[in-house]
Amino acid sequence: MGQDASGGPVSSTAIEISADAVPESSSVACTAEEEEIFSCRVKSGKRIAVCASEDRGGQYRFGKATPELVLDGGIWASTPYSGGGEAQIAFTKGAIRYVVFSRMVRTNFKAGEPKDPVFSDGVIVLDGEKMIGLQACEDPEAMPIQYAAAEAYYPTADELFTWETGRADPNKPPE
């Protein structure tokens, strides 16, 4: 468990929404009729998937085989970094925002040496501006956000939704 910007505890569990918030999707995985925009497994063994289709648009799913949480809609943003970049897709339920992210950060800037990029993916849960949850992907077969698909299915925001995604970097020292 980490700490938020004010030093308070940050849970690594997802916020669960009542069963009536879970629509017709019977699987966390994207179907053959949907485009897979993001997918990974987190430490608990649960999966995160972002899927889209022409007739339904985009959808966030979280759970094991059957979704515990499904959110429709979404908006996406991306930004380049020196030697990397980040993409985020945000889904909102009331004051709670689920921000799916994929990032690559260069960690070595010495000339002639390897750039040592660090990749991280997952979802950050925000209540207003306060981070209340983080689920980092722990799946070597994770599919990071597919930029072209995100651009095709989601409206674009001018800025990233949160800068807290660095907390998921595997080489980040403990706070």
Tab-separated table of N, CA and C in Angstrom:
chain	number	residue	atom	x	y	z
A	1	MET	N	0.846	-1.172	0.000
A	1	MET	CA	0.000	0.000	0.000
A	1	MET	C	0.887	1.228	0.000
A	2	GLY	N	0.622	2.170	-0.913
A	2	GLY	CA	1.396	3.404	-0.988
A	2	GLY	C	0.713	4.529	-0.250
A	3	GLN	N	1.168	5.740	-0.533
A	3	GLN	CA	0.581	6.921	0.079
A	3	GLN	C	0.160	7.883	-1.009
A	4	ASP	N	-0.920	8.645	-0.721
A	4	ASP	CA	-1.327	9.652	-1.684
A	4	ASP	C	-0.502	10.911	-1.473
A	5	ALA	N	-0.780	11.945	-2.259
A	5	ALA	CA	0.017	13.170	-2.209
A	5	ALA	C	-0.010	13.833	-0.829
A	6	SER	N	-1.065	13.610	-0.033
A	6	SER	CA	-1.137	14.205	1.302
A	6	SER	C	-0.556	13.303	2.376
A	7	GLY	N	-0.003	12.145	1.991
A	7	GLY	CA	0.600	11.230	2.948
A	7	GLY	C	-0.367	10.189	3.463
A	8	GLY	N	-1.632	10.221	3.036
A	8	GLY	CA	-2.626	9.240	3.463
A	8	GLY	C	-2.455	7.936	2.719
A	9	PRO	N	-3.043	6.851	3.237
A	9	PRO	CA	-2.896	5.555	2.585
A	9	PRO	C	-3.626	5.497	1.250
A	10	VAL	N	-3.068	4.732	0.327
A	10	VAL	CA	-3.679	4.503	-0.968
A	10	VAL	C	-3.905	3.014	-1.087
A	11	SER	N	-5.123	2.615	-1.315
A	11	SER	CA	-5.472	1.209	-1.432
A	11	SER	C	-5.070	0.687	-2.799
A	12	SER	N	-4.690	-0.581	-2.861
A	12	SER	CA	-4.398	-1.179	-4.158
A	12	SER	C	-5.557	-2.039	-4.619
A	13	THR	N	-6.718	-1.874	-4.008
A	13	THR	CA	-7.900	-2.601	-4.440
A	13	THR	C	-8.815	-1.678	-5.222
A	14	ALA	N	-9.597	-2.250	-6.099
A	14	ALA	CA	-10.503	-1.446	-6.916
A	14	ALA	C	-11.755	-1.121	-6.126
A	15	ILE	N	-12.371	-0.021	-6.472
A	15	ILE	CA	-13.669	0.332	-5.918
A	15	ILE	C	-14.687	-0.531	-6.648
A	16	GLU	N	-15.562	-1.199	-5.935
A	16	GLU	CA	-16.556	-2.034	-6.586
A	16	GLU	C	-17.882	-1.301	-6.651
A	17	ILE	N	-18.557	-1.442	-7.765
A	17	ILE	CA	-19.839	-0.801	-8.003
A	17	ILE	C	-20.922	-1.868	-7.877
A	18	SER	N	-22.107	-1.483	-7.445
A	18	SER	CA	-23.194	-2.443	-7.257
A	18	SER	C	-23.495	-3.195	-8.542
A	19	ALA	N	-24.077	-4.375	-8.388
A	19	ALA	CA	-24.335	-5.256	-9.530
A	19	ALA	C	-25.213	-4.596	-10.591
A	20	ASP	N	-26.099	-3.661	-10.193
A	20	ASP	CA	-26.959	-3.031	-11.188
A	20	ASP	C	-26.184	-2.112	-12.129
A	21	ALA	N	-24.925	-1.810	-11.811
A	21	ALA	CA	-24.097	-0.985	-12.687
A	21	ALA	C	-23.392	-1.813	-13.748
A	22	VAL	N	-23.505	-3.149	-13.665
A	22	VAL	CA	-22.825	-4.028	-14.613
A	22	VAL	C	-23.797	-4.406	-15.725
A	23	PRO	N	-23.593	-3.873	-16.954
A	23	PRO	CA	-24.497	-4.180	-18.052
A	23	PRO	C	-24.270	-5.557	-18.656
A	24	GLU	N	-24.725	-5.738	-19.878
A	24	GLU	CA	-24.857	-7.050	-20.492
A	24	GLU	C	-23.576	-7.833	-20.734
A	25	SER	N	-22.404	-7.240	-20.703
A	25	SER	CA	-21.176	-7.965	-21.008
A	25	SER	C	-20.989	-9.114	-20.021
A	26	SER	N	-20.804	-10.320	-20.541
A	26	SER	CA	-20.684	-11.490	-19.668
A	26	SER	C	-19.245	-11.928	-19.470
A	27	SER	N	-18.299	-11.233	-20.089
A	27	SER	CA	-16.892	-11.594	-19.978
A	27	SER	C	-16.043	-10.333	-19.864
A	28	VAL	N	-14.945	-10.433	-19.114
A	28	VAL	CA	-14.016	-9.310	-19.054
A	28	VAL	C	-13.288	-9.182	-20.396
A	29	ALA	N	-12.965	-10.300	-21.012
A	29	ALA	CA	-12.228	-10.283	-22.279
A	29	ALA	C	-13.070	-9.677	-23.399
A	30	CYS	N	-12.400	-9.046	-24.335
A	30	CYS	CA	-13.080	-8.502	-25.501
A	30	CYS	C	-13.582	-9.648	-26.378
A	31	THR	N	-14.719	-9.435	-27.032
A	31	THR	CA	-15.270	-10.449	-27.922
A	31	THR	C	-14.627	-10.328	-29.300
A	32	ALA	N	-14.923	-11.281	-30.163
A	32	ALA	CA	-14.391	-11.261	-31.528
A	32	ALA	C	-14.909	-10.060	-32.311
A	33	GLU	N	-16.085	-9.529	-31.928
A	33	GLU	CA	-16.672	-8.383	-32.614
A	33	GLU	C	-16.121	-7.051	-32.101
A	34	GLU	N	-15.318	-7.077	-31.043
A	34	GLU	CA	-14.786	-5.855	-30.458
A	34	GLU	C	-13.294	-5.716	-30.745
A	35	GLU	N	-12.835	-4.487	-30.744
A	35	GLU	CA	-11.404	-4.231	-30.855
A	35	GLU	C	-10.829	-4.128	-29.442
A	36	GLU	N	-9.749	-4.872	-29.205
A	36	GLU	CA	-9.081	-4.824	-27.907
A	36	GLU	C	-8.136	-3.624	-27.903
A	37	ILE	N	-8.396	-2.671	-27.004
A	37	ILE	CA	-7.592	-1.459	-26.939
A	37	ILE	C	-6.560	-1.557	-25.825
A	38	PHE	N	-6.867	-2.318	-24.774
A	38	PHE	CA	-5.972	-2.495	-23.624
A	38	PHE	C	-6.404	-3.757	-22.903
A	39	SER	N	-5.422	-4.490	-22.354
A	39	SER	CA	-5.756	-5.687	-21.583
A	39	SER	C	-4.557	-6.103	-20.744
A	40	CYS	N	-4.838	-6.493	-19.485
A	40	CYS	CA	-3.780	-7.049	-18.653
A	40	CYS	C	-4.359	-7.738	-17.417
A	41	ARG	N	-3.505	-8.470	-16.737
A	41	ARG	CA	-3.839	-9.114	-15.469
A	41	ARG	C	-3.116	-8.362	-14.367
A	42	VAL	N	-3.798	-8.162	-13.231
A	42	VAL	CA	-3.197	-7.482	-12.080
A	42	VAL	C	-2.857	-8.512	-11.003
A	43	LYS	N	-2.205	-8.068	-9.942
A	43	LYS	CA	-1.694	-8.952	-8.890
A	43	LYS	C	-2.751	-9.905	-8.335
A	44	SER	N	-3.969	-9.453	-8.175
A	44	SER	CA	-5.051	-10.275	-7.623
A	44	SER	C	-5.489	-11.394	-8.566
A	45	GLY	N	-4.991	-11.386	-9.803
A	45	GLY	CA	-5.416	-12.362	-10.803
A	45	GLY	C	-6.586	-11.869	-11.634
A	46	LYS	N	-7.137	-10.716	-11.272
A	46	LYS	CA	-8.233	-10.138	-12.045
A	46	LYS	C	-7.675	-9.462	-13.286
A	47	ARG	N	-8.574	-9.191	-14.231
A	47	ARG	CA	-8.166	-8.599	-15.495
A	47	ARG	C	-8.803	-7.231	-15.678
A	48	ILE	N	-8.093	-6.396	-16.414
A	48	ILE	CA	-8.607	-5.114	-16.884
A	48	ILE	C	-8.657	-5.233	-18.402
A	49	ALA	N	-9.762	-4.815	-18.986
A	49	ALA	CA	-9.859	-4.792	-20.446
A	49	ALA	C	-10.579	-3.517	-20.877
A	50	VAL	N	-10.103	-2.933	-21.947
A	50	VAL	CA	-10.795	-1.828	-22.604
A	50	VAL	C	-11.078	-2.321	-24.016
A	51	CYS	N	-12.367	-2.397	-24.340
A	51	CYS	CA	-12.820	-2.934	-25.614
A	51	CYS	C	-13.698	-1.893	-26.300
A	52	ALA	N	-13.814	-1.970	-27.615
A	52	ALA	CA	-14.665	-1.034	-28.337
A	52	ALA	C	-15.239	-1.695	-29.576
A	53	SER	N	-16.408	-1.208	-29.959
A	53	SER	CA	-17.024	-1.642	-31.210
A	53	SER	C	-17.784	-0.458	-31.794
A	54	GLU	N	-18.054	-0.514	-33.089
A	54	GLU	CA	-18.756	0.574	-33.768
A	54	GLU	C	-20.130	0.820	-33.163
A	55	ASP	N	-20.850	-0.255	-32.811
A	55	ASP	CA	-22.222	-0.078	-32.327
A	55	ASP	C	-22.306	0.281	-30.847
A	56	ARG	N	-21.317	-0.049	-30.025
A	56	ARG	CA	-21.397	0.240	-28.598
A	56	ARG	C	-20.411	1.311	-28.157
A	57	GLY	N	-19.367	1.565	-28.905
A	57	GLY	CA	-18.329	2.494	-28.466
A	57	GLY	C	-17.376	1.786	-27.508
A	58	GLY	N	-16.757	2.560	-26.608
A	58	GLY	CA	-15.747	2.011	-25.713
A	58	GLY	C	-16.321	1.539	-24.393
A	59	GLN	N	-15.610	0.564	-23.789
A	59	GLN	CA	-16.055	0.006	-22.520
A	59	GLN	C	-14.860	-0.468	-21.694
A	60	TYR	N	-14.891	-0.138	-20.386
A	60	TYR	CA	-13.899	-0.584	-19.404
A	60	TYR	C	-14.505	-1.758	-18.645
A	61	ARG	N	-13.706	-2.818	-18.462
A	61	ARG	CA	-14.164	-3.993	-17.713
A	61	ARG	C	-13.092	-4.403	-16.714
A	62	PHE	N	-13.526	-4.826	-15.528
A	62	PHE	CA	-12.609	-5.282	-14.488
A	62	PHE	C	-13.229	-6.479	-13.773
A	63	GLY	N	-12.442	-7.527	-13.572
A	63	GLY	CA	-12.908	-8.698	-12.832
A	63	GLY	C	-12.141	-9.938	-13.253
A	64	LYS	N	-12.610	-11.093	-12.775
A	64	LYS	CA	-11.999	-12.366	-13.192
A	64	LYS	C	-12.633	-12.759	-14.514
A	65	ALA	N	-13.334	-13.876	-14.595
A	65	ALA	CA	-13.983	-14.264	-15.854
A	65	ALA	C	-15.201	-13.388	-16.132
A	66	THR	N	-15.986	-13.105	-15.080
A	66	THR	CA	-17.180	-12.270	-15.194
A	66	THR	C	-16.855	-10.881	-14.651
A	67	PRO	N	-17.257	-9.826	-15.340
A	67	PRO	CA	-16.926	-8.472	-14.873
A	67	PRO	C	-17.578	-8.123	-13.531
A	68	GLU	N	-16.776	-7.495	-12.672
A	68	GLU	CA	-17.297	-6.915	-11.429
A	68	GLU	C	-17.681	-5.464	-11.662
A	69	LEU	N	-17.043	-4.853	-12.631
A	69	LEU	CA	-17.273	-3.448	-12.937
A	69	LEU	C	-17.189	-3.253	-14.441
A	70	VAL	N	-18.196	-2.595	-15.015
A	70	VAL	CA	-18.226	-2.266	-16.437
A	70	VAL	C	-18.636	-0.810	-16.558
A	71	LEU	N	-17.846	-0.033	-17.295
A	71	LEU	CA	-18.155	1.380	-17.502
A	71	LEU	C	-18.103	1.687	-18.991
A	72	ASP	N	-19.113	2.353	-19.494
A	72	ASP	CA	-19.184	2.738	-20.906
A	72	ASP	C	-18.633	4.145	-21.094
A	73	GLY	N	-18.329	4.457	-22.345
A	73	GLY	CA	-17.876	5.804	-22.688
A	73	GLY	C	-16.376	5.905	-22.682
A	74	GLY	N	-15.866	6.944	-22.039
A	74	GLY	CA	-14.431	7.144	-21.940
A	74	GLY	C	-13.945	8.302	-22.790
A	75	ILE	N	-12.783	8.793	-22.422
A	75	ILE	CA	-12.092	9.858	-23.151
A	75	ILE	C	-10.605	9.550	-23.048
A	76	TRP	N	-9.841	9.891	-24.057
A	76	TRP	CA	-8.434	9.506	-24.053
A	76	TRP	C	-7.524	10.704	-24.226
A	77	ALA	N	-6.285	10.543	-23.762
A	77	ALA	CA	-5.257	11.574	-23.900
A	77	ALA	C	-3.907	10.888	-24.001
A	78	SER	N	-2.963	11.575	-24.616
A	78	SER	CA	-1.587	11.052	-24.669
A	78	SER	C	-0.618	12.221	-24.646
A	79	THR	N	0.609	11.917	-24.238
A	79	THR	CA	1.660	12.933	-24.243
A	79	THR	C	3.003	12.258	-24.496
A	80	PRO	N	3.870	12.900	-25.261
A	80	PRO	CA	5.216	12.352	-25.456
A	80	PRO	C	6.135	12.779	-24.307
A	81	TYR	N	7.094	11.945	-23.979
A	81	TYR	CA	8.162	12.278	-23.034
A	81	TYR	C	9.470	12.174	-23.802
A	82	SER	N	10.539	12.742	-23.261
A	82	SER	CA	11.856	12.576	-23.851
A	82	SER	C	12.236	11.105	-23.715
A	83	GLY	N	12.206	10.379	-24.815
A	83	GLY	CA	12.535	8.959	-24.769
A	83	GLY	C	11.370	8.090	-24.348
A	84	GLY	N	10.147	8.567	-24.455
A	84	GLY	CA	9.001	7.744	-24.063
A	84	GLY	C	7.696	8.462	-24.306
A	85	GLY	N	6.685	8.072	-23.543
A	85	GLY	CA	5.380	8.694	-23.673
A	85	GLY	C	4.368	7.993	-22.808
A	86	GLU	N	3.166	8.550	-22.787
A	86	GLU	CA	2.102	7.977	-21.966
A	86	GLU	C	0.760	8.190	-22.637
A	87	ALA	N	-0.116	7.194	-22.496
A	87	ALA	CA	-1.494	7.286	-22.958
A	87	ALA	C	-2.400	6.931	-21.795
A	88	GLN	N	-3.555	7.589	-21.722
A	88	GLN	CA	-4.535	7.330	-20.670
A	88	GLN	C	-5.934	7.363	-21.271
A	89	ILE	N	-6.798	6.476	-20.766
A	89	ILE	CA	-8.215	6.500	-21.108
A	89	ILE	C	-8.962	6.571	-19.786
A	90	ALA	N	-9.811	7.578	-19.627
A	90	ALA	CA	-10.528	7.798	-18.374
A	90	ALA	C	-12.001	7.446	-18.530
A	91	PHE	N	-12.523	6.737	-17.526
A	91	PHE	CA	-13.937	6.373	-17.439
A	91	PHE	C	-14.449	6.903	-16.106
A	92	THR	N	-15.659	7.452	-16.098
A	92	THR	CA	-16.170	8.107	-14.900
A	92	THR	C	-17.473	7.470	-14.447
A	93	LYS	N	-17.591	7.314	-13.120
A	93	LYS	CA	-18.834	6.871	-12.479
A	93	LYS	C	-19.041	7.778	-11.280
A	94	GLY	N	-19.911	8.794	-11.423
A	94	GLY	CA	-20.102	9.774	-10.358
A	94	GLY	C	-18.819	10.565	-10.167
A	95	ALA	N	-18.346	10.675	-8.933
A	95	ALA	CA	-17.106	11.397	-8.631
A	95	ALA	C	-15.872	10.521	-8.820
A	96	ILE	N	-16.072	9.228	-9.076
A	96	ILE	CA	-14.946	8.294	-9.205
A	96	ILE	C	-14.520	8.212	-10.665
A	97	ARG	N	-13.218	8.329	-10.894
A	97	ARG	CA	-12.658	8.232	-12.239
A	97	ARG	C	-11.644	7.093	-12.264
A	98	TYR	N	-11.785	6.219	-13.251
A	98	TYR	CA	-10.869	5.101	-13.476
A	98	TYR	C	-10.004	5.486	-14.671
A	99	VAL	N	-8.700	5.616	-14.455
A	99	VAL	CA	-7.792	6.055	-15.514
A	99	VAL	C	-6.875	4.889	-15.883
A	100	VAL	N	-7.150	4.285	-17.029
A	100	VAL	CA	-6.308	3.220	-17.568
A	100	VAL	C	-5.107	3.897	-18.203
A	101	PHE	N	-3.902	3.365	-17.950
A	101	PHE	CA	-2.717	4.017	-18.484
A	101	PHE	C	-1.692	3.017	-19.014
A	102	SER	N	-0.903	3.484	-19.962
A	102	SER	CA	0.279	2.795	-20.474
A	102	SER	C	1.355	3.852	-20.601
A	103	ARG	N	2.531	3.553	-20.045
A	103	ARG	CA	3.610	4.550	-20.118
A	103	ARG	C	4.958	3.871	-20.329
A	104	MET	N	5.838	4.607	-20.993
A	104	MET	CA	7.210	4.190	-21.185
A	104	MET	C	8.080	5.389	-20.852
A	105	VAL	N	9.008	5.185	-19.926
A	105	VAL	CA	9.875	6.264	-19.476
A	105	VAL	C	11.322	5.824	-19.632
A	106	ARG	N	12.111	6.643	-20.257
A	106	ARG	CA	13.551	6.408	-20.399
A	106	ARG	C	14.205	6.718	-19.054
A	107	THR	N	15.077	5.828	-18.575
A	107	THR	CA	15.681	6.020	-17.257
A	107	THR	C	17.179	6.287	-17.299
A	108	ASN	N	17.775	6.250	-18.483
A	108	ASN	CA	19.213	6.500	-18.580
A	108	ASN	C	19.465	7.489	-19.713
A	109	PHE	N	20.093	8.599	-19.384
A	109	PHE	CA	20.355	9.634	-20.383
A	109	PHE	C	21.847	9.786	-20.687
A	110	LYS	N	22.674	8.834	-20.237
A	110	LYS	CA	24.118	8.910	-20.496
A	110	LYS	C	24.407	8.525	-21.940
A	111	ALA	N	25.191	9.353	-22.594
A	111	ALA	CA	25.541	9.121	-23.996
A	111	ALA	C	26.252	7.783	-24.163
A	112	GLY	N	25.873	7.051	-25.200
A	112	GLY	CA	26.525	5.798	-25.529
A	112	GLY	C	26.070	4.614	-24.690
A	113	GLU	N	25.186	4.812	-23.733
A	113	GLU	CA	24.696	3.712	-22.899
A	113	GLU	C	23.261	3.375	-23.289
A	114	PRO	N	22.802	2.171	-22.903
A	114	PRO	CA	21.403	1.823	-23.189
A	114	PRO	C	20.450	2.817	-22.515
A	115	LYS	N	19.311	3.006	-23.108
A	115	LYS	CA	18.342	3.974	-22.594
A	115	LYS	C	17.533	3.434	-21.409
A	116	ASP	N	17.552	2.113	-21.192
A	116	ASP	CA	16.885	1.463	-20.058
A	116	ASP	C	15.451	1.928	-19.863
A	117	PRO	N	14.588	1.724	-20.860
A	117	PRO	CA	13.201	2.163	-20.686
A	117	PRO	C	12.473	1.326	-19.632
A	118	VAL	N	11.532	1.963	-18.944
A	118	VAL	CA	10.674	1.298	-17.972
A	118	VAL	C	9.252	1.405	-18.505
A	119	PHE	N	8.575	0.262	-18.582
A	119	PHE	CA	7.201	0.203	-19.057
A	119	PHE	C	6.285	-0.063	-17.874
A	120	SER	N	5.153	0.622	-17.820
A	120	SER	CA	4.160	0.319	-16.794
A	120	SER	C	2.765	0.559	-17.356
A	121	ASP	N	1.847	-0.282	-16.903
A	121	ASP	CA	0.459	-0.228	-17.339
A	121	ASP	C	-0.418	-0.511	-16.133
A	122	GLY	N	-1.661	-0.073	-16.180
A	122	GLY	CA	-2.591	-0.372	-15.105
A	122	GLY	C	-3.760	0.585	-15.097
A	123	VAL	N	-4.372	0.717	-13.915
A	123	VAL	CA	-5.484	1.651	-13.724
A	123	VAL	C	-5.295	2.357	-12.394
A	124	ILE	N	-5.514	3.652	-12.408
A	124	ILE	CA	-5.508	4.473	-11.193
A	124	ILE	C	-6.943	4.897	-10.947
A	125	VAL	N	-7.361	4.808	-9.680
A	125	VAL	CA	-8.722	5.192	-9.307
A	125	VAL	C	-8.641	6.503	-8.537
A	126	LEU	N	-9.402	7.495	-9.004
A	126	LEU	CA	-9.405	8.824	-8.397
A	126	LEU	C	-10.797	9.154	-7.865
A	127	ASP	N	-10.826	9.754	-6.689
A	127	ASP	CA	-12.057	10.331	-6.150
A	127	ASP	C	-11.832	11.835	-6.196
A	128	GLY	N	-12.413	12.495	-7.185
A	128	GLY	CA	-12.059	13.882	-7.450
A	128	GLY	C	-10.611	13.900	-7.931
A	129	GLU	N	-9.743	14.605	-7.222
A	129	GLU	CA	-8.317	14.649	-7.571
A	129	GLU	C	-7.479	13.705	-6.705
A	130	LYS	N	-8.079	13.081	-5.705
A	130	LYS	CA	-7.336	12.221	-4.765
A	130	LYS	C	-7.256	10.788	-5.291
A	131	MET	N	-6.034	10.254	-5.352
A	131	MET	CA	-5.845	8.876	-5.760
A	131	MET	C	-6.272	7.961	-4.618
A	132	ILE	N	-7.207	7.065	-4.896
A	132	ILE	CA	-7.685	6.139	-3.874
A	132	ILE	C	-7.388	4.689	-4.210
A	133	GLY	N	-6.838	4.423	-5.383
A	133	GLY	CA	-6.511	3.052	-5.750
A	133	GLY	C	-5.562	2.994	-6.922
A	134	LEU	N	-4.794	1.918	-6.963
A	134	LEU	CA	-3.855	1.663	-8.056
A	134	LEU	C	-3.792	0.162	-8.273
A	135	GLN	N	-4.030	-0.252	-9.494
A	135	GLN	CA	-3.869	-1.646	-9.895
A	135	GLN	C	-2.837	-1.660	-11.019
A	136	ALA	N	-1.626	-2.095	-10.707
A	136	ALA	CA	-0.574	-2.169	-11.721
A	136	ALA	C	-0.640	-3.529	-12.416
A	137	CYS	N	-0.424	-3.528	-13.710
A	137	CYS	CA	-0.416	-4.779	-14.464
A	137	CYS	C	0.811	-5.596	-14.088
A	138	GLU	N	0.607	-6.891	-13.940
A	138	GLU	CA	1.705	-7.820	-13.643
A	138	GLU	C	1.634	-8.974	-14.619
A	139	ASP	N	1.491	-8.636	-15.858
A	139	ASP	CA	1.239	-9.601	-16.907
A	139	ASP	C	2.256	-9.395	-18.022
A	140	PRO	N	3.160	-10.357	-18.221
A	140	PRO	CA	4.150	-10.164	-19.290
A	140	PRO	C	3.521	-10.081	-20.682
A	141	GLU	N	2.287	-10.520	-20.815
A	141	GLU	CA	1.585	-10.480	-22.094
A	141	GLU	C	0.581	-9.322	-22.160
A	142	ALA	N	0.738	-8.326	-21.302
A	142	ALA	CA	-0.187	-7.186	-21.287
A	142	ALA	C	-0.204	-6.497	-22.644
A	143	MET	N	-1.389	-6.022	-23.028
A	143	MET	CA	-1.496	-5.225	-24.245
A	143	MET	C	-1.631	-3.772	-23.821
A	144	PRO	N	-0.598	-2.955	-24.057
A	144	PRO	CA	-0.703	-1.539	-23.705
A	144	PRO	C	-1.759	-0.855	-24.566
A	145	ILE	N	-2.125	0.353	-24.183
A	145	ILE	CA	-3.120	1.105	-24.951
A	145	ILE	C	-2.670	1.209	-26.408
A	146	GLN	N	-3.556	0.847	-27.298
A	146	GLN	CA	-3.312	0.921	-28.730
A	146	GLN	C	-3.748	2.306	-29.209
A	147	TYR	N	-2.774	3.140	-29.524
A	147	TYR	CA	-3.039	4.552	-29.838
A	147	TYR	C	-4.037	4.732	-30.975
A	148	ALA	N	-3.854	4.052	-32.088
A	148	ALA	CA	-4.736	4.245	-33.242
A	148	ALA	C	-6.175	3.864	-32.901
A	149	ALA	N	-6.354	2.780	-32.161
A	149	ALA	CA	-7.701	2.351	-31.776
A	149	ALA	C	-8.320	3.347	-30.801
A	150	ALA	N	-7.542	3.825	-29.836
A	150	ALA	CA	-8.058	4.806	-28.877
A	150	ALA	C	-8.510	6.068	-29.620
A	151	GLU	N	-7.720	6.524	-30.586
A	151	GLU	CA	-8.091	7.703	-31.371
A	151	GLU	C	-9.361	7.475	-32.185
A	152	ALA	N	-9.556	6.239	-32.633
A	152	ALA	CA	-10.724	5.929	-33.460
A	152	ALA	C	-12.023	5.885	-32.659
A	153	TYR	N	-11.958	5.470	-31.397
A	153	TYR	CA	-13.176	5.235	-30.622
A	153	TYR	C	-13.466	6.261	-29.530
A	154	TYR	N	-12.489	7.078	-29.153
A	154	TYR	CA	-12.683	7.976	-28.012
A	154	TYR	C	-12.439	9.426	-28.390
A	155	PRO	N	-13.203	10.340	-27.792
A	155	PRO	CA	-12.846	11.750	-27.941
A	155	PRO	C	-11.513	12.000	-27.245
A	156	THR	N	-10.790	13.025	-27.681
A	156	THR	CA	-9.454	13.312	-27.172
A	156	THR	C	-9.461	14.504	-26.229
A	157	ALA	N	-8.796	14.338	-25.082
A	157	ALA	CA	-8.594	15.439	-24.133
A	157	ALA	C	-7.250	16.091	-24.439
A	158	ASP	N	-7.101	17.345	-24.041
A	158	ASP	CA	-5.864	18.084	-24.309
A	158	ASP	C	-4.720	17.698	-23.380
A	159	GLU	N	-5.045	17.209	-22.174
A	159	GLU	CA	-4.005	16.881	-21.182
A	159	GLU	C	-4.298	15.534	-20.556
A	160	LEU	N	-3.255	14.923	-19.971
A	160	LEU	CA	-3.443	13.692	-19.222
A	160	LEU	C	-4.367	13.961	-18.035
A	161	PHE	N	-5.003	12.922	-17.520
A	161	PHE	CA	-5.973	13.055	-16.437
A	161	PHE	C	-5.311	13.022	-15.060
A	162	THR	N	-4.148	12.406	-14.961
A	162	THR	CA	-3.419	12.333	-13.697
A	162	THR	C	-1.935	12.135	-13.986
A	163	TRP	N	-1.102	12.631	-13.075
A	163	TRP	CA	0.348	12.424	-13.170
A	163	TRP	C	0.796	11.385	-12.146
A	164	GLU	N	-0.136	10.713	-11.483
A	164	GLU	CA	0.172	9.729	-10.441
A	164	GLU	C	0.625	8.385	-11.004
A	165	THR	N	0.612	8.214	-12.309
A	165	THR	CA	0.922	6.916	-12.899
A	165	THR	C	2.360	6.471	-12.644
A	166	GLY	N	3.245	7.399	-12.333
A	166	GLY	CA	4.626	7.039	-12.000
A	166	GLY	C	4.716	6.122	-10.798
A	167	ARG	N	3.689	6.093	-9.966
A	167	ARG	CA	3.667	5.193	-8.806
A	167	ARG	C	3.680	3.732	-9.216
A	168	ALA	N	3.316	3.443	-10.447
A	168	ALA	CA	3.269	2.063	-10.920
A	168	ALA	C	4.584	1.601	-11.531
A	169	ASP	N	5.560	2.501	-11.696
A	169	ASP	CA	6.831	2.093	-12.289
A	169	ASP	C	7.488	1.027	-11.426
A	170	PRO	N	7.888	-0.089	-12.051
A	170	PRO	CA	8.453	-1.197	-11.277
A	170	PRO	C	9.755	-0.855	-10.537
A	171	ASN	N	10.509	0.114	-11.005
A	171	ASN	CA	11.787	0.466	-10.366
A	171	ASN	C	11.669	1.644	-9.426
A	172	LYS	N	10.444	2.105	-9.162
A	172	LYS	CA	10.247	3.259	-8.289
A	172	LYS	C	10.574	2.866	-6.850
A	173	PRO	N	11.412	3.665	-6.160
A	173	PRO	CA	11.731	3.330	-4.773
A	173	PRO	C	10.501	3.488	-3.888
A	174	PRO	N	10.380	2.681	-2.798
A	174	PRO	CA	9.224	2.806	-1.911
A	174	PRO	C	9.157	4.174	-1.276
A	175	GLU	N	7.916	4.627	-1.014
A	175	GLU	CA	7.728	5.948	-0.400
A	175	GLU	C	7.821	5.860	1.092
